[in-house]
Short mmCIF file of C-alpha atoms in Angstrom, two decimals:
data_model
loop_
_atom_site.label_atom_id
_atom_site.label_comp_id
_atom_site.label_asym_id
_atom_site.label_seq_id
_atom_site.Cartn_x
_atom_site.Cartn_y
_atom_site.Cartn_z
CA UNK K 1 -3.01 -21.11 -25.60
CA UNK K 2 -2.62 -17.79 -27.38
CA UNK K 3 -1.87 -14.33 -25.97
CA UNK K 4 -2.49 -10.87 -27.45
CA UNK K 5 -1.66 -7.49 -25.94
CA UNK K 6 -2.62 -3.84 -26.32
CA UNK K 7 -2.22 -0.55 -24.39
CA UNK K 8 -5.07 0.82 -22.31
CA UNK K 9 -5.67 2.43 -18.90
CA UNK K 10 -2.05 3.61 -18.81
CA UNK K 11 -0.71 0.06 -18.84
CA UNK K 12 -0.27 -3.03 -20.99
CA UNK K 13 -3.31 -5.29 -21.11
CA UNK K 14 -2.90 -8.88 -22.26
CA UNK K 15 -5.51 -11.45 -23.09
CA UNK K 16 -4.88 -15.18 -22.95
CA UNK K 17 -7.36 -17.58 -24.56
CA UNK K 18 -7.38 -21.22 -25.77
CA UNK K 19 -6.53 -20.50 -29.44
CA UNK K 20 -5.73 -17.58 -31.82
CA UNK K 21 -9.33 -17.10 -32.96
CA UNK K 22 -10.61 -17.00 -29.36
CA UNK K 23 -7.79 -14.66 -28.36
CA UNK K 24 -8.70 -12.28 -31.18
CA UNK K 25 -12.38 -12.31 -30.20
CA UNK K 26 -11.49 -11.86 -26.53
CA UNK K 27 -9.14 -8.98 -27.31
CA UNK K 28 -11.89 -7.14 -29.21
CA UNK K 29 -14.29 -7.47 -26.27
CA UNK K 30 -11.68 -6.66 -23.62
CA UNK K 31 -10.31 -3.66 -25.50
CA UNK K 32 -13.80 -2.18 -25.98
CA UNK K 33 -14.50 -2.52 -22.25
CA UNK K 34 -11.12 -1.08 -21.23
CA UNK K 35 -11.49 1.95 -23.51
CA UNK K 36 -15.04 2.65 -22.32
CA UNK K 37 -14.11 2.46 -18.63
CA UNK K 38 -10.89 4.44 -19.09
CA UNK K 39 -12.98 7.24 -20.60
CA UNK K 40 -15.26 7.05 -17.55
CA UNK K 41 -12.75 6.69 -14.69
CA UNK K 42 -9.58 8.49 -15.86
CA UNK K 43 -8.51 11.35 -13.61
CA UNK K 44 -6.23 12.67 -16.37
CA UNK K 45 -9.04 13.34 -18.82
CA UNK K 46 -11.06 16.47 -18.11
CA UNK K 47 -14.05 14.99 -19.93
CA UNK K 48 -14.26 11.76 -17.88
CA UNK K 49 -17.24 11.19 -15.61
CA UNK K 50 -14.83 11.08 -12.67
CA UNK K 51 -13.50 14.56 -13.50
CA UNK K 52 -17.06 15.91 -13.77
CA UNK K 53 -17.97 14.36 -10.41
CA UNK K 54 -14.85 15.79 -8.75
CA UNK K 55 -15.58 19.25 -10.17
CA UNK K 56 -19.09 19.03 -8.68
CA UNK K 57 -17.84 18.21 -5.16
CA UNK K 58 -20.06 19.98 -2.66
CA UNK K 59 -23.36 19.46 -4.50
CA UNK K 60 -25.35 16.24 -5.14
CA UNK K 61 -24.58 14.85 -8.61
CA UNK K 62 -26.41 12.27 -10.70
CA UNK K 63 -23.97 9.57 -11.94
CA UNK K 64 -24.23 6.66 -14.37
CA UNK K 65 -25.26 3.24 -12.96
CA UNK K 66 -21.75 1.90 -13.68
CA UNK K 67 -20.12 4.80 -11.84
CA UNK K 68 -22.49 4.37 -8.90
CA UNK K 69 -21.73 0.64 -8.82
CA UNK K 70 -17.95 1.20 -8.61
CA UNK K 71 -18.32 3.95 -5.98
CA UNK K 72 -20.53 1.62 -3.91
CA UNK K 73 -17.88 -1.11 -4.18
CA UNK K 74 -15.14 1.37 -3.22
CA UNK K 75 -17.06 2.50 -0.12
CA UNK K 76 -17.67 -1.14 0.88
CA UNK K 77 -13.94 -1.80 0.43
CA UNK K 78 -13.06 1.20 2.60
CA UNK K 79 -15.35 -0.09 5.35
CA UNK K 80 -14.06 -3.68 5.16
CA UNK K 81 -10.41 -2.56 5.31
CA UNK K 82 -11.14 0.03 8.02
CA UNK K 83 -9.92 2.80 5.76
CA UNK K 84 -6.64 1.21 4.63
CA UNK K 85 -8.16 1.36 1.17
CA UNK K 86 -9.52 4.89 0.71
CA UNK K 87 -11.15 6.17 -2.49
CA UNK K 88 -10.68 9.80 -1.31
CA UNK K 89 -6.87 9.89 -1.59
CA UNK K 90 -7.14 11.90 -4.83
CA UNK K 91 -5.74 15.17 -3.43
CA UNK K 92 -2.99 13.34 -1.52
CA UNK K 93 -1.86 11.62 -4.73
CA UNK K 94 -1.67 15.03 -6.43
CA UNK K 95 0.15 16.57 -3.46
CA UNK K 96 2.74 13.77 -3.66
CA UNK K 97 3.49 14.73 -7.26
CA UNK K 98 1.44 12.20 -9.29
CA UNK K 99 -0.69 14.88 -10.90
CA UNK K 100 -0.57 13.84 -14.55
CA UNK K 101 -0.09 10.78 -16.74
CA UNK K 102 2.66 8.64 -15.26
CA UNK K 103 4.91 8.83 -18.33
CA UNK K 104 4.96 12.64 -17.89
CA UNK K 105 5.62 12.26 -14.14
CA UNK K 106 8.63 10.08 -14.94
CA UNK K 107 9.83 12.67 -17.43
CA UNK K 108 9.95 15.16 -14.53
CA UNK K 109 6.92 17.26 -15.53
CA UNK K 110 5.47 17.43 -12.03
CA UNK K 111 3.58 20.22 -10.36
CA UNK K 112 4.54 21.69 -7.01
CA UNK K 113 4.67 19.21 -4.13
CA UNK K 114 2.39 20.04 -1.23
CA UNK K 115 2.50 18.95 2.44
CA UNK K 116 0.67 15.71 3.16
CA UNK K 117 -2.63 15.79 5.02
CA UNK K 118 -4.46 12.73 6.37
CA UNK K 119 -7.32 11.45 4.20
CA UNK K 120 -10.24 9.36 5.50
CA UNK K 121 -13.10 11.54 4.21
CA UNK K 122 -14.72 8.48 2.57
CA UNK K 123 -16.98 8.31 5.64
CA UNK K 124 -18.56 11.61 4.50
CA UNK K 125 -19.31 10.44 0.94
CA UNK K 126 -23.03 9.80 0.40
CA UNK K 127 -24.45 7.62 -2.38
CA UNK K 128 -28.23 7.24 -2.68
CA UNK K 129 -29.11 5.24 -5.78
CA UNK K 130 -27.47 7.16 -8.62
CA UNK K 131 -27.05 10.42 -6.68
CA UNK K 132 -23.57 10.97 -5.33
CA UNK K 133 -22.72 13.70 -2.85
CA UNK K 134 -19.05 14.41 -2.27
CA UNK K 135 -18.34 16.91 0.51
CA UNK K 136 -16.73 20.15 -0.64
CA UNK K 137 -12.97 19.65 -0.97
CA UNK K 138 -13.21 15.84 -1.25
CA UNK K 139 -12.32 14.21 -4.57
CA UNK K 140 -12.38 10.60 -5.70
CA UNK K 141 -9.54 8.51 -7.11
CA UNK K 142 -10.97 5.17 -8.24
CA UNK K 143 -7.83 4.17 -10.18
CA UNK K 144 -6.95 0.78 -8.68
CA UNK K 145 -10.41 -0.52 -7.92
CA UNK K 146 -11.73 0.73 -11.28
CA UNK K 147 -8.94 -1.15 -13.08
CA UNK K 148 -9.73 -4.37 -11.20
CA UNK K 149 -13.47 -3.91 -11.77
CA UNK K 150 -12.81 -3.34 -15.48
CA UNK K 151 -10.74 -6.54 -15.71
CA UNK K 152 -13.65 -8.43 -14.10
CA UNK K 153 -16.22 -7.00 -16.54
CA UNK K 154 -13.88 -7.45 -19.52
CA UNK K 155 -13.36 -11.14 -18.74
CA UNK K 156 -17.14 -11.61 -18.45
CA UNK K 157 -17.64 -9.77 -21.76
CA UNK K 158 -15.22 -12.13 -23.49
CA UNK K 159 -17.04 -15.17 -22.11
CA UNK K 160 -20.33 -13.57 -23.19
CA UNK K 161 -18.90 -13.34 -26.71
CA UNK K 162 -18.45 -17.11 -26.81
CA UNK K 163 -14.82 -17.54 -25.71
CA UNK K 164 -14.48 -20.79 -23.71
CA UNK K 165 -12.08 -19.30 -21.16
CA UNK K 166 -9.97 -16.18 -20.85
CA UNK K 167 -7.30 -14.65 -18.64
CA UNK K 168 -7.28 -10.84 -18.64
CA UNK K 169 -4.09 -9.27 -17.32
CA UNK K 170 -4.40 -5.51 -16.83
CA UNK K 171 -0.90 -4.47 -15.80
CA UNK K 172 -0.57 -7.24 -13.21
CA UNK K 173 -4.24 -7.37 -12.19
CA UNK K 174 -5.36 -10.80 -13.40
CA UNK K 175 -8.84 -12.23 -13.76
CA UNK K 176 -9.62 -15.68 -15.12
CA UNK K 177 -13.13 -16.56 -16.33
CA UNK K 178 -14.79 -19.53 -18.03
CA UNK K 179 -13.65 -23.14 -17.97
CA UNK K 180 -9.95 -22.39 -17.73
CA UNK K 181 -7.19 -24.90 -17.16
CA UNK K 182 -4.79 -24.31 -14.24
CA UNK K 183 -2.66 -21.35 -15.33
CA UNK K 184 0.82 -20.61 -14.02
CA UNK K 185 1.41 -17.02 -12.95
CA UNK K 186 4.89 -15.75 -12.18
CA UNK K 187 5.14 -13.26 -9.32
CA UNK K 188 7.77 -10.73 -10.35
CA UNK K 189 10.74 -9.77 -8.22
CA UNK K 190 10.05 -6.09 -7.38
CA UNK K 191 13.76 -5.24 -7.72
CA UNK K 192 14.22 -7.16 -10.97
CA UNK K 193 10.89 -7.49 -12.80
CA UNK K 194 12.29 -9.91 -15.36
CA UNK K 195 13.02 -12.38 -12.55
CA UNK K 196 10.44 -14.63 -10.89
CA UNK K 197 10.09 -14.67 -7.11
CA UNK K 198 7.70 -17.57 -7.05
CA UNK K 199 5.05 -19.12 -9.22
CA UNK K 200 1.37 -19.50 -8.45
CA UNK K 201 -1.12 -21.80 -10.15
CA UNK K 202 -4.41 -20.00 -10.72
CA UNK K 203 -7.57 -22.02 -11.29
CA UNK K 204 -10.24 -19.40 -10.80
CA UNK K 205 -10.79 -15.91 -9.48
CA UNK K 206 -8.20 -13.15 -9.58
CA UNK K 207 -4.74 -12.06 -8.50
CA UNK K 208 -3.58 -8.49 -8.01
CA UNK K 209 -0.24 -7.07 -7.00
CA UNK K 210 0.48 -3.71 -5.45
CA UNK K 211 4.03 -2.41 -5.11
CA UNK K 212 5.74 0.71 -3.78
CA UNK K 213 8.56 0.18 -6.28
CA UNK K 214 6.27 0.57 -9.30
CA UNK K 215 4.92 3.96 -10.30
CA UNK K 216 7.65 5.50 -8.17
CA UNK K 217 9.40 8.75 -9.13
CA UNK K 218 12.03 9.16 -6.44
CA UNK K 219 13.21 7.95 -3.05
CA UNK K 220 10.07 7.33 -1.00
CA UNK K 221 7.88 8.88 -3.70
CA UNK K 222 5.34 6.47 -5.12
CA UNK K 223 1.61 6.13 -5.80
CA UNK K 224 0.58 4.02 -2.77
CA UNK K 225 -0.78 6.65 -0.36
CA UNK K 226 -1.23 5.81 3.31
CA UNK K 227 -4.60 7.43 4.14
CA UNK K 228 -3.54 7.88 7.79
CA UNK K 229 -0.80 10.33 6.80
CA UNK K 230 -1.76 11.34 3.28
CA UNK K 231 1.85 10.66 2.23
CA UNK K 232 3.36 7.78 0.23
CA UNK K 233 3.28 4.68 2.44
CA UNK K 234 6.31 3.90 4.61
CA UNK K 235 5.26 0.26 4.87
CA UNK K 236 7.88 -2.38 5.72
CA UNK K 237 6.53 -4.23 2.66
CA UNK K 238 7.41 -3.34 -0.90
CA UNK K 239 5.04 -5.68 -2.72
CA UNK K 240 1.86 -7.64 -1.99
CA UNK K 241 0.10 -10.13 -4.26
CA UNK K 242 -3.33 -11.26 -3.10
CA UNK K 243 -5.84 -13.75 -4.47
CA UNK K 244 -9.60 -13.00 -4.30
CA UNK K 245 -12.71 -14.16 -6.17
CA UNK K 246 -12.81 -10.88 -8.14
CA UNK K 247 -10.08 -8.62 -9.43
CA UNK K 248 -11.61 -5.54 -7.81
CA UNK K 249 -11.42 -7.23 -4.41
CA UNK K 250 -7.90 -8.59 -5.05
CA UNK K 251 -6.75 -5.07 -5.94
CA UNK K 252 -8.27 -3.64 -2.74
CA UNK K 253 -6.79 -6.41 -0.59
CA UNK K 254 -3.33 -6.03 -2.12
CA UNK K 255 -3.32 -2.27 -1.47
CA UNK K 256 -4.64 -2.70 2.08
CA UNK K 257 -2.09 -5.42 2.79
CA UNK K 258 0.75 -3.19 1.59
CA UNK K 259 -0.40 -0.26 3.72
CA UNK K 260 -1.10 -2.41 6.80
CA UNK K 261 2.38 -3.94 6.45
CA UNK K 262 1.21 -7.51 7.02
CA UNK K 263 -0.11 -10.47 5.06
CA UNK K 264 -3.84 -10.62 4.47
CA UNK K 265 -5.09 -13.03 7.11
CA UNK K 266 -8.00 -14.21 5.00
CA UNK K 267 -6.64 -14.62 1.49
CA UNK K 268 -3.75 -16.48 -0.11
CA UNK K 269 -0.97 -13.96 -0.57
CA UNK K 270 2.69 -13.42 -1.41
CA UNK K 271 4.31 -10.47 0.33
CA UNK K 272 7.80 -9.08 -0.11
CA UNK K 273 9.48 -7.26 2.78
CA UNK K 274 11.86 -4.35 2.22
CA UNK K 275 14.55 -6.63 3.70
CA UNK K 276 14.13 -8.93 0.71
CA UNK K 277 12.28 -11.67 2.59
CA UNK K 278 9.33 -13.21 0.79
CA UNK K 279 6.38 -14.63 2.69
CA UNK K 280 3.97 -16.96 0.94
CA UNK K 281 0.63 -17.85 2.50
CA UNK K 282 -0.97 -20.35 0.14
CA UNK K 283 -1.20 -24.08 -0.37
CA UNK K 284 1.79 -25.71 -1.98
CA UNK K 285 1.73 -28.28 -4.74
CA UNK K 286 4.46 -30.09 -6.64
CA UNK K 287 5.39 -28.67 -10.00
CA UNK K 288 4.25 -30.74 -12.94
CA UNK W 1 1.23 37.93 91.33
CA UNK W 2 2.87 37.89 87.95
CA UNK W 3 6.07 36.19 86.98
CA UNK W 4 8.57 37.75 84.64
CA UNK W 5 8.96 35.38 81.61
CA UNK W 6 12.36 33.82 81.31
CA UNK W 7 14.14 35.35 78.33
CA UNK W 8 16.45 33.08 76.43
CA UNK W 9 19.92 34.37 76.02
CA UNK W 10 20.57 35.54 72.41
CA UNK W 11 23.62 34.27 70.51
CA UNK W 12 26.13 36.85 69.69
CA UNK W 13 26.06 38.04 66.10
CA UNK W 14 29.62 36.94 65.50
CA UNK W 15 28.85 33.35 66.52
CA UNK W 16 25.89 33.18 64.09
CA UNK W 17 28.04 34.47 61.26
CA UNK W 18 30.72 31.86 61.95
CA UNK W 19 28.11 29.10 62.08
CA UNK W 20 26.61 30.26 58.78
CA UNK W 21 30.02 30.26 57.11
CA UNK W 22 30.76 26.76 58.37
CA UNK W 23 27.43 25.29 57.21
CA UNK W 24 27.76 26.92 53.79
CA UNK W 25 31.26 25.62 53.32
CA UNK W 26 30.19 22.15 54.46
CA UNK W 27 27.37 22.09 51.87
CA UNK W 28 29.73 23.05 49.06
CA UNK W 29 32.28 20.44 50.12
CA UNK W 30 29.63 17.71 50.41
CA UNK W 31 28.41 18.40 46.83
CA UNK W 32 31.96 18.32 45.50
CA UNK W 33 32.66 15.08 47.34
CA UNK W 34 29.54 13.46 45.90
CA UNK W 35 30.53 14.44 42.37
CA UNK W 36 34.08 13.25 42.94
CA UNK W 37 33.04 9.81 44.18
CA UNK W 38 30.28 9.26 41.50
CA UNK W 39 31.49 6.71 38.90
CA UNK W 40 31.80 8.09 35.38
CA UNK W 41 28.93 7.36 32.98
CA UNK W 42 29.70 4.36 30.78
CA UNK W 43 29.85 5.27 27.12
CA UNK W 44 26.70 4.07 25.30
CA UNK W 45 28.74 2.60 22.45
CA UNK W 46 32.35 1.81 21.96
CA UNK W 47 34.59 4.62 20.94
CA UNK W 48 34.80 5.06 17.22
CA UNK W 49 37.86 3.93 15.46
CA UNK W 50 39.68 6.68 13.70
CA UNK W 51 38.65 5.48 10.25
CA UNK W 52 34.92 5.09 9.79
CA UNK W 53 34.12 1.68 8.32
CA UNK W 54 31.64 1.48 5.46
CA UNK W 55 28.58 -0.59 6.37
CA UNK W 56 28.05 -3.58 4.11
CA UNK W 57 24.41 -4.49 3.68
CA UNK W 58 23.46 -7.98 2.57
CA UNK W 59 19.93 -8.45 1.36
CA UNK W 60 19.04 -12.01 2.12
CA UNK W 61 16.33 -13.37 -0.13
CA UNK W 62 14.58 -15.93 1.99
CA UNK W 63 11.29 -17.40 0.94
CA UNK W 64 9.14 -18.38 3.86
CA UNK W 65 6.06 -20.46 3.21
CA UNK W 66 3.69 -20.03 6.13
CA UNK W 67 0.46 -21.83 6.93
CA UNK W 68 -2.25 -21.00 4.45
CA UNK W 69 -5.22 -19.01 5.72
CA UNK W 70 -7.36 -21.25 7.89
CA UNK W 71 -10.49 -21.09 5.81
CA UNK W 72 -9.92 -19.88 2.27
CA UNK W 73 -13.23 -19.15 0.61
CA UNK W 74 -12.58 -21.49 -2.31
CA UNK W 75 -9.86 -24.05 -1.59
CA UNK W 76 -7.47 -24.90 -4.40
CA UNK W 77 -8.23 -21.76 -6.38
CA UNK W 78 -4.62 -20.68 -6.20
CA UNK W 79 -1.59 -22.64 -5.09
CA UNK W 80 2.15 -22.14 -4.85
CA UNK W 81 4.09 -24.43 -7.12
CA UNK W 82 7.10 -26.02 -5.52
CA UNK W 83 10.02 -25.10 -7.79
CA UNK W 84 10.96 -27.92 -10.18
CA UNK W 85 14.52 -29.16 -10.48
CA UNK W 86 14.89 -27.72 -13.97
CA UNK W 87 14.22 -24.18 -15.11
CA UNK W 88 10.50 -23.97 -15.96
CA UNK W 89 9.19 -22.60 -19.23
CA UNK W 90 8.11 -18.96 -19.05
CA UNK W 91 4.79 -18.55 -17.28
CA UNK W 92 1.92 -17.47 -19.52
CA UNK W 93 1.18 -14.55 -17.21
CA UNK W 94 3.02 -12.44 -14.67
CA UNK W 95 1.93 -10.15 -11.87
CA UNK W 96 4.23 -7.47 -10.57
CA UNK W 97 2.39 -4.52 -9.22
CA UNK W 98 0.79 -1.43 -10.53
#
């Protein structure tokens, strides 16, 4: 097994493949996909398709098939989680202080904080084919689901380029594709990321983790917005790791689980309570 | 033939005043007696000691393995590995939130 890493989408992306040559080929495919989708979905780039769409809120806008596909998936996710996952939290994220690239937020270069207002306007978003109509004053943030979706497509691209199997890890959002062996994945301790909480063995599909202790810039200030309040979540959980067949779905489920404050009842998961307790809902096997 | 209605004798003013004073005084005394006999309200928490003690918080790291979901869509796609007796080699991948 051979791993290679690079920076994209505001995080570290790593690619694991059977041998150095495969890893190199996989990295080329995965990097190309990540760069293309970052240019499309970034809310920090004024020239991204997302920024254009948000500027056009209030009037019907024609979008690319890829953009329409991710918006459709985001709206399905909002329905299936009853709004716990909400692609219209954009303004709430800005109001909480995450209004520019996270490195700049950490450096203290934040805009003015604004009072939180409940979200939930995803029910008013209309998508007909490739025509998207955002109501006036409603803006999209596809960050998490777009990252998971990109990891899914990137893994498929690598397999399409002839790599036997690949694991794409986009900042903790993992997707395995091809004829992969069982791969051990360490779930990080949210208070000490260099320590393992537990270890999962992944054979197929995807794992994603959402945490209120990552991308946090102060006490109670973090990027996981509770759509019910429009403020950073006050969940009793600090971290949720969820398995799903695709990375986009795992990302949605992990976020919804964190906001709901309970384990996902349908998917294997590892959740960490603010008390320090860790709850694992998955089959157990003996270590080799 | 008409009959003169019987007129009730009126109380003298002085008697009414005395009666009013007595009933007023009795009301005040009854209220005071009720307050005096009412048991004092129990304090909701013990009285504080003079020096405030610092709270010591222990974070207990318990790992609870609960029943897996009843019908996972693809069994055996992901499993928890029971920790081995010796320290395992670093995992090839980690997940820790974004």
